[in-house]
Short mmCIF file of C-alpha atoms in Angstrom, two decimals:
data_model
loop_
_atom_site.label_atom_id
_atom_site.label_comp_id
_atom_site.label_asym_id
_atom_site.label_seq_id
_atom_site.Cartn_x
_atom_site.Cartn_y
_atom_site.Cartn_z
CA UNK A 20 -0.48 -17.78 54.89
CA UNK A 21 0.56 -21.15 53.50
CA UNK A 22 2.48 -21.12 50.22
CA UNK A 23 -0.34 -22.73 48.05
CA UNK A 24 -2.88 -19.86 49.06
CA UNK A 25 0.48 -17.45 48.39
CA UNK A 26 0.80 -19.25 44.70
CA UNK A 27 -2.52 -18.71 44.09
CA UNK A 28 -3.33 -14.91 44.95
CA UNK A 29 0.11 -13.97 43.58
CA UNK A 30 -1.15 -15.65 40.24
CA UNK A 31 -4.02 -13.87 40.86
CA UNK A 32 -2.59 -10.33 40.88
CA UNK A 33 -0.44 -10.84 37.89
CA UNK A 34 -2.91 -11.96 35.89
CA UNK A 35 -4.99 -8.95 37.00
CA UNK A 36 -1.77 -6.81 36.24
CA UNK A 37 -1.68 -8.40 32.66
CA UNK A 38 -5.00 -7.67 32.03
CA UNK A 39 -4.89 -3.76 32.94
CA UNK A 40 -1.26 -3.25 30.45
CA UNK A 41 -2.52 -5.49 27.75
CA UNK A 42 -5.59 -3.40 27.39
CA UNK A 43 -3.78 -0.66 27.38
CA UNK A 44 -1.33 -1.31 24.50
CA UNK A 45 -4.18 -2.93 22.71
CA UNK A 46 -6.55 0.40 23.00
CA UNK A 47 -3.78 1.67 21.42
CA UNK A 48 -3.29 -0.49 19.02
CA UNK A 49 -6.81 -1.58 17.73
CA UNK A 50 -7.77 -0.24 14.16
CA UNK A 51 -9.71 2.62 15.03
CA UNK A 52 -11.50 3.17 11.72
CA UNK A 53 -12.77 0.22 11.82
CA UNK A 54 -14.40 0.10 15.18
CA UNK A 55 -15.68 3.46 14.74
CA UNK A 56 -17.71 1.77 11.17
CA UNK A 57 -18.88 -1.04 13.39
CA UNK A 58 -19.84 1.37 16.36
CA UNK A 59 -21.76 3.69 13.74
CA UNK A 60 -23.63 0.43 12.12
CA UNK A 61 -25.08 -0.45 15.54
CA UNK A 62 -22.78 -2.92 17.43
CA UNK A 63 -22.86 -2.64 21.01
CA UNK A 64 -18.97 -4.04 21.45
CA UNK A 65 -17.64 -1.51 19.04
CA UNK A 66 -19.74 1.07 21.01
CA UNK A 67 -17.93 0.26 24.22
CA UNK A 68 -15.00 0.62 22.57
CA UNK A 69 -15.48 3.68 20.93
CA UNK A 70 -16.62 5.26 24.46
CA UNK A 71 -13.48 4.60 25.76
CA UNK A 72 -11.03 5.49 22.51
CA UNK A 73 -13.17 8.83 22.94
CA UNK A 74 -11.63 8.79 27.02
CA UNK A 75 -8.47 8.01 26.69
CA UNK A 76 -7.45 9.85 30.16
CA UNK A 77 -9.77 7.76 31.96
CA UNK A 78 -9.22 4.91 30.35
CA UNK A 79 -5.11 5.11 30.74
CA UNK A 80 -6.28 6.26 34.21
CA UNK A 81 -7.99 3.09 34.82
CA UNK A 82 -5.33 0.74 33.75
CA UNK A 83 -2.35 2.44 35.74
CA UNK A 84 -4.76 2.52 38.97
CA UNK A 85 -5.05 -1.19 38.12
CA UNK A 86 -1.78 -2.01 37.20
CA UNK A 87 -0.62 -0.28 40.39
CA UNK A 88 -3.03 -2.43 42.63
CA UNK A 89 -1.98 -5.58 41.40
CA UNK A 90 2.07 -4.85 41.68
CA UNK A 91 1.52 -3.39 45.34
CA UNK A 92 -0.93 -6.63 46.31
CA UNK A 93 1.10 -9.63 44.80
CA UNK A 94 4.38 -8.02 46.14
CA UNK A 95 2.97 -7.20 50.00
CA UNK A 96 1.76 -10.64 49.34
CA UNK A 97 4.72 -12.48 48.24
CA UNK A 98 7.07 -10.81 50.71
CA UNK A 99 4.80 -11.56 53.18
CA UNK A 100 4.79 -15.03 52.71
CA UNK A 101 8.88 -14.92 52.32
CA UNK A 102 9.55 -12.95 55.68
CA UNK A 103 7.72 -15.98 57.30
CA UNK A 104 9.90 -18.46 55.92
CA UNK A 105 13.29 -15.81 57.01
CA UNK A 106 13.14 -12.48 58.54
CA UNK A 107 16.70 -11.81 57.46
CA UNK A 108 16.12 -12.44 53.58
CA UNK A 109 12.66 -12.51 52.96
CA UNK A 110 12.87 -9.09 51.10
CA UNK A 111 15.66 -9.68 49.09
CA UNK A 112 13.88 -13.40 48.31
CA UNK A 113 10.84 -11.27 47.48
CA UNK A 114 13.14 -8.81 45.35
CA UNK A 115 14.66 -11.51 42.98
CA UNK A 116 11.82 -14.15 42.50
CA UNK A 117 8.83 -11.09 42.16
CA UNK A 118 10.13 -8.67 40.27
CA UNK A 119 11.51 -10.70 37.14
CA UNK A 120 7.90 -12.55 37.50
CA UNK A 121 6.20 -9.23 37.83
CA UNK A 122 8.13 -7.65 34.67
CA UNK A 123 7.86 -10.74 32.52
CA UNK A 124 4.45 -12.09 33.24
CA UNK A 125 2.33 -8.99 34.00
CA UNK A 126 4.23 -6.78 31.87
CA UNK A 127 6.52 -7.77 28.33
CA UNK A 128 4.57 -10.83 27.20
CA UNK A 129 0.60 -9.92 27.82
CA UNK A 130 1.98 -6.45 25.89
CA UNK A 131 3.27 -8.32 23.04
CA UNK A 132 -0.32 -10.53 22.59
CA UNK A 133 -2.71 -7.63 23.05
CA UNK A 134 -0.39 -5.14 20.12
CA UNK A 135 -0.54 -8.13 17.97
CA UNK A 136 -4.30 -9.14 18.66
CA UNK A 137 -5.73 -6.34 19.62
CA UNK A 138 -8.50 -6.28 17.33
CA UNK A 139 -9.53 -9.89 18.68
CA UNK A 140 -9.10 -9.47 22.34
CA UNK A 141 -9.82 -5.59 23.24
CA UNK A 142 -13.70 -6.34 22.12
CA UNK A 143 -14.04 -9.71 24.25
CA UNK A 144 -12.46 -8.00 27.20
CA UNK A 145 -14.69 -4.57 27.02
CA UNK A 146 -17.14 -5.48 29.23
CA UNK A 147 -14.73 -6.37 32.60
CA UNK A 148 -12.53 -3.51 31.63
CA UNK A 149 -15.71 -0.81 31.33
CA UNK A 150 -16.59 -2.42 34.41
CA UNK A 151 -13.32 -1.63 36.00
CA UNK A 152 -13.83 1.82 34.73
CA UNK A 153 -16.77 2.53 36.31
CA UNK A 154 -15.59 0.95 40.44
CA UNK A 155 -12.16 3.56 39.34
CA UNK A 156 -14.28 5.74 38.59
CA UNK A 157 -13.98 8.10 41.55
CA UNK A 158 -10.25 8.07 41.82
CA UNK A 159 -9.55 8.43 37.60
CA UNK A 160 -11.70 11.06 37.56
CA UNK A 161 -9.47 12.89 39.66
CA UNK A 162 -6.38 11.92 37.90
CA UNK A 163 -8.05 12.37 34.57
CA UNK A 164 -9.08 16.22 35.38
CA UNK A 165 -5.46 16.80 36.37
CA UNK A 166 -3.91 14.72 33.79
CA UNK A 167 -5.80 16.98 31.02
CA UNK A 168 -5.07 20.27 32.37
CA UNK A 169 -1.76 19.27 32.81
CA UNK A 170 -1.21 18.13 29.36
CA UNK A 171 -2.99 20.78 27.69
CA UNK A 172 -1.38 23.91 29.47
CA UNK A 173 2.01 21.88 28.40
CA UNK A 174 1.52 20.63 25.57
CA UNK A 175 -1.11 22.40 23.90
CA UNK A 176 -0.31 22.34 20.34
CA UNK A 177 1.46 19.10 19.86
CA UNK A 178 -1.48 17.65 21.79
CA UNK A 179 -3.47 19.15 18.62
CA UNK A 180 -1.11 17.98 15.87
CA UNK A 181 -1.51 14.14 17.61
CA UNK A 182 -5.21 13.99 17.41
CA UNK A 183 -5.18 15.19 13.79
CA UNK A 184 -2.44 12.27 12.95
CA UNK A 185 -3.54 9.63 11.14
CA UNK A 186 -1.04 6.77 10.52
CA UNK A 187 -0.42 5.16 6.85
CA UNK A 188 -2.06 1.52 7.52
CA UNK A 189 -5.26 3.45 8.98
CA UNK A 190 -5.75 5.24 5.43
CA UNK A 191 -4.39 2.25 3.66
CA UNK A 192 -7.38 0.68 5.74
CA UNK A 193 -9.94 3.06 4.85
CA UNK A 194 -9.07 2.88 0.97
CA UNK A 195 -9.79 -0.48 1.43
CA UNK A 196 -12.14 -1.80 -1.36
CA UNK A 197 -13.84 -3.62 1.29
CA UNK A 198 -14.31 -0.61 3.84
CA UNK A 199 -17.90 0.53 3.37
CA UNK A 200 -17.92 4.90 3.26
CA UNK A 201 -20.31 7.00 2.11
CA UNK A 202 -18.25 9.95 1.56
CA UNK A 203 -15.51 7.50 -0.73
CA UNK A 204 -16.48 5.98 -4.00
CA UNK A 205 -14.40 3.02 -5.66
CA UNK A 206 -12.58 5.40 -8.06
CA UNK A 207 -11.63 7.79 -5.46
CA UNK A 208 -10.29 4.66 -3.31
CA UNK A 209 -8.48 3.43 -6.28
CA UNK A 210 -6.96 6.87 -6.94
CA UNK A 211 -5.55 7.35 -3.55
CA UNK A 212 -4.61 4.09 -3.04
CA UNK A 213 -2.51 4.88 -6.22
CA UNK A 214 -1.14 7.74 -4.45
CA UNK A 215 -0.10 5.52 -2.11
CA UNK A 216 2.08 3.32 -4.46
CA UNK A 217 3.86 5.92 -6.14
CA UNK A 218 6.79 5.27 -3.20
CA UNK A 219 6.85 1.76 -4.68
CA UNK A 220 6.18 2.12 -8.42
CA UNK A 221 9.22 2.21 -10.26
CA UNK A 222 9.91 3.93 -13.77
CA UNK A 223 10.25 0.43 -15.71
CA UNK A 224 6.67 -0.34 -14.97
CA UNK A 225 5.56 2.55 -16.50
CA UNK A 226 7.05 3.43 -18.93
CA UNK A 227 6.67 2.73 -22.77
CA UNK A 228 9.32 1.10 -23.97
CA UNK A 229 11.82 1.30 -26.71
CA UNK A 230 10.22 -1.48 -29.40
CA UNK A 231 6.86 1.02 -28.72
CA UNK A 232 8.70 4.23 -29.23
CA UNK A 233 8.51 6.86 -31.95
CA UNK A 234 11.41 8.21 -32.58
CA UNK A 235 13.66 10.45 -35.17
CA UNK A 236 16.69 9.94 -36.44
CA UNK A 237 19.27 12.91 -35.96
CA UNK A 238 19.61 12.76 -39.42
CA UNK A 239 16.24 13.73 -40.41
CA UNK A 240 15.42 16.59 -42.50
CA UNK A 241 12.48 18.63 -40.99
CA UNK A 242 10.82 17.91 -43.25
CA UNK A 243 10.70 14.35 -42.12
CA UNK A 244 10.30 15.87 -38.81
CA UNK A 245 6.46 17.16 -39.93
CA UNK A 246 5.58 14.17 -41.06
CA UNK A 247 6.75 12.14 -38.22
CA UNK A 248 4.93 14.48 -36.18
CA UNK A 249 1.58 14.38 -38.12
CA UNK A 250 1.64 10.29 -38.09
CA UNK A 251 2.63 9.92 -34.54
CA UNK A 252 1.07 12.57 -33.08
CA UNK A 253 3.32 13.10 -30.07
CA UNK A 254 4.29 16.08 -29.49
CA UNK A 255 7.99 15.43 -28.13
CA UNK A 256 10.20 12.69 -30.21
CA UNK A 257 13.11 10.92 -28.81
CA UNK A 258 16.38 11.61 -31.29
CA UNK A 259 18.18 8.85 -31.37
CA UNK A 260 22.12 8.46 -33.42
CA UNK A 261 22.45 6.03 -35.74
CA UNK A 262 20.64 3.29 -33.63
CA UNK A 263 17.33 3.64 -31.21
CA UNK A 264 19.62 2.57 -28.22
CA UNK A 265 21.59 5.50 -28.69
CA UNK A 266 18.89 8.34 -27.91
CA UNK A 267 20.89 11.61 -27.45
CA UNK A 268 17.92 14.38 -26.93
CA UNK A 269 14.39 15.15 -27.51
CA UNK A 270 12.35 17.40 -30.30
CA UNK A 271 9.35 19.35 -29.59
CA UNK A 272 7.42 18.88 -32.34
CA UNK A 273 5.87 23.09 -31.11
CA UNK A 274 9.67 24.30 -32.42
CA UNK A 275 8.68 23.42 -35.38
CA UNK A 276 5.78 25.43 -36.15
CA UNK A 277 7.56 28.29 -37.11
CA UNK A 278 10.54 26.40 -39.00
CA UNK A 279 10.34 25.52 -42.92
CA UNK A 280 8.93 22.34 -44.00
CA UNK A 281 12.13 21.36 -45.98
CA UNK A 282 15.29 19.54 -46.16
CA UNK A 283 17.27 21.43 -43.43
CA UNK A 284 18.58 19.32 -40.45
CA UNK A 285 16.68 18.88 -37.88
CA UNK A 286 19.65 19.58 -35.69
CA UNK A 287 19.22 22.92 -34.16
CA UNK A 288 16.17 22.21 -32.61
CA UNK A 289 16.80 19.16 -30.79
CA UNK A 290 16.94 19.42 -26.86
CA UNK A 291 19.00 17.87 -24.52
CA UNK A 292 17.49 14.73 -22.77
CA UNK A 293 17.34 14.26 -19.29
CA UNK A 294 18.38 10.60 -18.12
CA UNK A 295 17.11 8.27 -15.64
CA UNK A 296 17.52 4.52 -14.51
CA UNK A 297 14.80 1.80 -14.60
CA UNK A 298 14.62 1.72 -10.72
CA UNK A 299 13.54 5.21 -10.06
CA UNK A 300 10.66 5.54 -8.42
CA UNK A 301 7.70 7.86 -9.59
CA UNK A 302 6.95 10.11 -7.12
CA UNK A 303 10.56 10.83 -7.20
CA UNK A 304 10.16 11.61 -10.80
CA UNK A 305 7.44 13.51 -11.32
CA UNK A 306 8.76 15.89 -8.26
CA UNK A 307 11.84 16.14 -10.43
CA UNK A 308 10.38 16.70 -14.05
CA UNK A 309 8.14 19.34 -12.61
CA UNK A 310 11.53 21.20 -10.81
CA UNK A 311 13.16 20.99 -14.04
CA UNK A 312 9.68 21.98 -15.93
CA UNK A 313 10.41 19.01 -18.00
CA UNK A 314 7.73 16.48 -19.59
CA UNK A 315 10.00 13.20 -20.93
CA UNK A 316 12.96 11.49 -19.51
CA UNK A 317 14.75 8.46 -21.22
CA UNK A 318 15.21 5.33 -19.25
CA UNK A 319 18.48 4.06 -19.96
CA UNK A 320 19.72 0.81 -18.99
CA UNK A 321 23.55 0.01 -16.74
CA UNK A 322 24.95 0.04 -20.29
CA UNK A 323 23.73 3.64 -21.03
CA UNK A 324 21.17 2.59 -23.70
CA UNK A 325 17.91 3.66 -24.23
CA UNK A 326 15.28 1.05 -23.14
CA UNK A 327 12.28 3.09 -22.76
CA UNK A 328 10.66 6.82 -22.49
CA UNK A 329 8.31 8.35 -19.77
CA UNK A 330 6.39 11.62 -19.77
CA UNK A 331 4.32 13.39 -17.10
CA UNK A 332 1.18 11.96 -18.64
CA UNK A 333 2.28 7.76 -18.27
CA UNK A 334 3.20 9.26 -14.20
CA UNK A 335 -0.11 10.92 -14.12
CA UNK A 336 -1.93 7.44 -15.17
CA UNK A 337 -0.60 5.81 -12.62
CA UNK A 338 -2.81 7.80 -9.97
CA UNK A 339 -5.76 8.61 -12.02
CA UNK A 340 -5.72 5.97 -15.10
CA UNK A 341 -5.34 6.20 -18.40
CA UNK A 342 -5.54 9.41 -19.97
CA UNK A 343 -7.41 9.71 -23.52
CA UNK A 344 -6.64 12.28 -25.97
CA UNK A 345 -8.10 13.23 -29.22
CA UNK A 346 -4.93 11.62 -30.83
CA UNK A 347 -5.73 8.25 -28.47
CA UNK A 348 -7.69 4.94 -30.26
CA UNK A 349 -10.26 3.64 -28.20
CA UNK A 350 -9.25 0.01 -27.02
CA UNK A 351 -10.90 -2.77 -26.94
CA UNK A 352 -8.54 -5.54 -25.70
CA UNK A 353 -11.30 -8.03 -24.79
CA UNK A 354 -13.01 -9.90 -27.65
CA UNK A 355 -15.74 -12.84 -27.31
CA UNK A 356 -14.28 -16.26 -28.60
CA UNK A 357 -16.95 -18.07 -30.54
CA UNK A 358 -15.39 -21.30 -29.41
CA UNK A 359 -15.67 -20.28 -25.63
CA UNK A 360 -13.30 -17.73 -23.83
CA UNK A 361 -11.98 -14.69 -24.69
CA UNK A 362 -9.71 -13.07 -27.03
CA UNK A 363 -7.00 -10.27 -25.61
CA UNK A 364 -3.88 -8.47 -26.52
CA UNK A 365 -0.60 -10.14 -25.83
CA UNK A 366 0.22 -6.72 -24.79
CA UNK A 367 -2.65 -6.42 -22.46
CA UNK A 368 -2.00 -6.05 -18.74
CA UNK A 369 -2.49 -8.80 -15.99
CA UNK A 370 -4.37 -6.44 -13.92
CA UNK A 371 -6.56 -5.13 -16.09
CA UNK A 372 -7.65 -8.61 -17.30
CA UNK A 373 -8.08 -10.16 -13.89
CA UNK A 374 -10.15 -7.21 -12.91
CA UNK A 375 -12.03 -7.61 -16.23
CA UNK A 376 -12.83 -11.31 -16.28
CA UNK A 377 -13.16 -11.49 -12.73
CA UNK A 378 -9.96 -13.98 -12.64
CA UNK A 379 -6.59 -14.44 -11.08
CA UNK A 380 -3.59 -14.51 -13.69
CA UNK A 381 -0.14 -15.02 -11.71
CA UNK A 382 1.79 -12.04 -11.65
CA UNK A 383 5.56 -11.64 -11.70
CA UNK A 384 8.89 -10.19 -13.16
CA UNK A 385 5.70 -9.23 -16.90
CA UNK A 386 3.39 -7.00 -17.09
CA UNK A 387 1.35 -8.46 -19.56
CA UNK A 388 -0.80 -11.84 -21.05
CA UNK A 389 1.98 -12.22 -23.21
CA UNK A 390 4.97 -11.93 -20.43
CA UNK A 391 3.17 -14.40 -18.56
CA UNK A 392 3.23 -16.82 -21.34
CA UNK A 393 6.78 -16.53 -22.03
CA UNK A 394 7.85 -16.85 -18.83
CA UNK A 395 6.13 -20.10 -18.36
CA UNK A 396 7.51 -21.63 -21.85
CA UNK A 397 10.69 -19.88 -21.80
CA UNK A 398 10.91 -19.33 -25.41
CA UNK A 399 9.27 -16.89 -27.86
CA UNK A 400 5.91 -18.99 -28.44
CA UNK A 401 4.08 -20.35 -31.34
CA UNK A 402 0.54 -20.00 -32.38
CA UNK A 403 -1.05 -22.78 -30.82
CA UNK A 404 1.14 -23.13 -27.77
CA UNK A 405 -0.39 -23.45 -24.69
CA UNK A 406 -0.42 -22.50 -21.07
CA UNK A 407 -2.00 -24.48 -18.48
CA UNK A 408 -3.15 -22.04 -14.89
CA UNK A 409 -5.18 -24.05 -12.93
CA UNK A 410 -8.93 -23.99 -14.56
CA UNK A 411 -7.25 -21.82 -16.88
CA UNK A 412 -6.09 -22.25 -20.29
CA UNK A 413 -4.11 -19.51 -22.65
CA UNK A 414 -3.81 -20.15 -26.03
CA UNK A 415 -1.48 -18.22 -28.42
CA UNK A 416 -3.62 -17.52 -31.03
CA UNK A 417 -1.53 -14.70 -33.27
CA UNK A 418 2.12 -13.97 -32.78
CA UNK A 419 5.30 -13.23 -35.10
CA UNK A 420 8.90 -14.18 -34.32
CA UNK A 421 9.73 -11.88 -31.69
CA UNK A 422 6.56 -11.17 -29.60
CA UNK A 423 2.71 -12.48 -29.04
CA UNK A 424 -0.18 -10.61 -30.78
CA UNK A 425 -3.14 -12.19 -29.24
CA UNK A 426 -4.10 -14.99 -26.91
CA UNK A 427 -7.46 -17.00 -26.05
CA UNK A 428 -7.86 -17.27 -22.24
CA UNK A 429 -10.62 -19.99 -21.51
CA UNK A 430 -11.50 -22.35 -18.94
CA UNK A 431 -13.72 -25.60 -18.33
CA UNK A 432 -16.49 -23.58 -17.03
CA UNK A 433 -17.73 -20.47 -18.94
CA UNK A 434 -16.22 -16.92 -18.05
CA UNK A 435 -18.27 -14.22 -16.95
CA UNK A 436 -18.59 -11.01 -19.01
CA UNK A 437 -16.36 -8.32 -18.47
CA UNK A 438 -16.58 -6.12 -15.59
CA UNK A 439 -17.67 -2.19 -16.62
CA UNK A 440 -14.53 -0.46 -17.39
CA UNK A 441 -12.54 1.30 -14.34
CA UNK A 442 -9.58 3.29 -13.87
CA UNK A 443 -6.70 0.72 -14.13
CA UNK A 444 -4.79 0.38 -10.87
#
């Protein structure tokens, strides 16, 4: 055989051998939930696929068989060809040019584009590789049978704890406000998909910090204490010393019930406070408040001031929303501009705008309308000031010395009412 015809079924084979391991990290890899949606709304791809996800031993029987084929061929081929050129090292010729070739070609790099596109190529390539299944057919069957009996009588019950494994980014994908399920309604996406973040959500986001707080002095008479406790209605009251930075415990407002309403310290019924930095995260938290059967920490800053509270209800709202009680004002933080726009809260959130007007405010190292806006101008604003986004304009409409009250977000063309209220992310 001349070396041309040689080039060309070696080529041949490796390409072939390609083929068969590329589909076989990309079955793995391929976004299962999502086939299986297409599959179920009628597409005849997705179908194929999901026929052979539902195989897998005849499919991974398929591929070695295949894989096998084209290794033995373009080697017995190759060495062929370089036993005619020398008889004395034709097979070590063979051994060094081949197998590298073999390895690199038919092996690392077709793996490495089929994990990383597998979504793209596994549905053009169904149809040769269910055709491949079906002339392996006789001889995977086989291996399949023995292959599952194997496996089962083996591995029985880790075989049954794999099939029940579902991996984050599936879930993550099925949460998806784009993923179309019957059984999952936006809130119940939203809520998980919460769940989700609580690994990443730290305290500081959360929590409601120090310029927001109630608090007591540890001065107070509890007398004082009742009234606090009547205006705020909280039922647990950061004690701070002299200064709110220094908070050094916590009064539950339920001790009191049974004390006099007079002018005797408040002292003896103030709690120790439990202590936490601005970078803990929240699952981490709540798991610890509830071992402690706690329901506020203090965030304190490097310094050991206080910079902010947290209590098991601002954790809870971060998975299911906010939480109304009967001591809670309804909010309205959107308001109609008569001039064209919208009015808000400086303290309003950028998510819970953009999902409200339907736009994109930047977010960064704020929270809030009024965050944004300061970053921008780098100063505590003026009424009047403006911020140019793109087709949006905010306006500072109220604001005092030390924060922003309200804004007016408008833009050229007219906004869009508000969305219906949701759960908040």
């Amino acid at each position: 055989m001349d070396l041309p015809s040689t080039l060309i079924l070696v080529s041949l084979f490796i390409l072939l051998e390609g083929f068969f391991s590329g589909c076989e990290i990309g079955l793995i890899s391929i976004n299962r939930f999502q086939i299986k949606q297409e599959a179920e709304e009628g597409d005849e791809t997705s179908q194929k696929v999901q026929t052979l996800l539902e195989s897998p031993e005849r499919f991974f029987s398929t591929t070695s068989v295949g894989t096998n084929i084209a290794v033995v061929t373009s080697t017995a081929v190759f060495t062929a060809w370089c036993l005619n050129i020398s008889e004395s090292w034709g097979d070590l010729m063979a051994t060094i040019i081949i197998s590298p070739l073999i390895l690199f070609a038919g092996e690392i790099v077709p793996k490495i584009i089929f994990q990383a596109r597998a979504d793209t190529l596994i549905p053009l390539l169904i149809r040769p590789l269910s055709l491949f299944t079906v002339i392996f057919g006789p001889v995977t069957d086989i291996f399949a049978g023995i292959h599952s009996r194997l496996f089962s009588w083996l591995f029985k019950s880790e075989s049954q704890t794999r099939k029940s494994m579902v991996s984050r980014d599936q879930l993550v994908h099925v949460i998806h406000p784009n993923f179309e399920h019957a059984e999952l309604d936006t809130i119940e996406k939203k809520m998980i998909h919460r769940i989700f973040n609580l690994g990443e959500t730290t305290v500081e986001q959360c929590m409601v910090p120090q310029v927001q707080m109630f608090a007591i002095s540890d001065t107070a008479t509890l007398a004082e204490a009742h009234n606090i406790a009547n205006e705020s209605g909280f039922s647990r009251l950061p004690v701070f010393h002299e200064r709110m930075f220094n908070t050094i415990g916590i009064l539950n407002t339920f001790d009191l019930l049974a004390a006099p309403n007079d002018n005797s310290p408040i002292t003896p019924f103030i709690r120790p406070a439990y202590y936490i930095p601005p970078n803990k995260k929240v699952d981490d938290l709540l798991r610890e408040l509830q071992q402690r059967s706690l329901h506020m920490a203090c965030v304190v800053d490097e310094y050991g001031g206080c910079i902010g509270i947290v209590t098991v209800e601002d954790l809870l709202e971060e998975i299911v929303g906010d939480i109304e009680d009967e001591y809670d004002e309804p909010e309205d933080n959107i308001e109609t501009y008569s001039a064209g726009g919208y009015i808000v809260e400086g303290e309003a959130e950028i998510q819970s705008i953009n999902e409200a007007l339907k736009i994109e405010l930047p977010t960064g190292d704020y929270e809030t309308v009024g965050g944004l806006i300061i970053d921008r101008l780098e100063k505590i604003p003026m009424p009047g000031d403006q911020v140019d986004l793109g087709e949006l304009r905010l306006t500072v409409r109220e604001a005092s010395k030390r924060k922003i009250n309200t804004v007016i977000i408008a833009k050229l063309e007219p906004l869009g009412p508000p969305a219906p209220p949701e759960l908040s992310q």
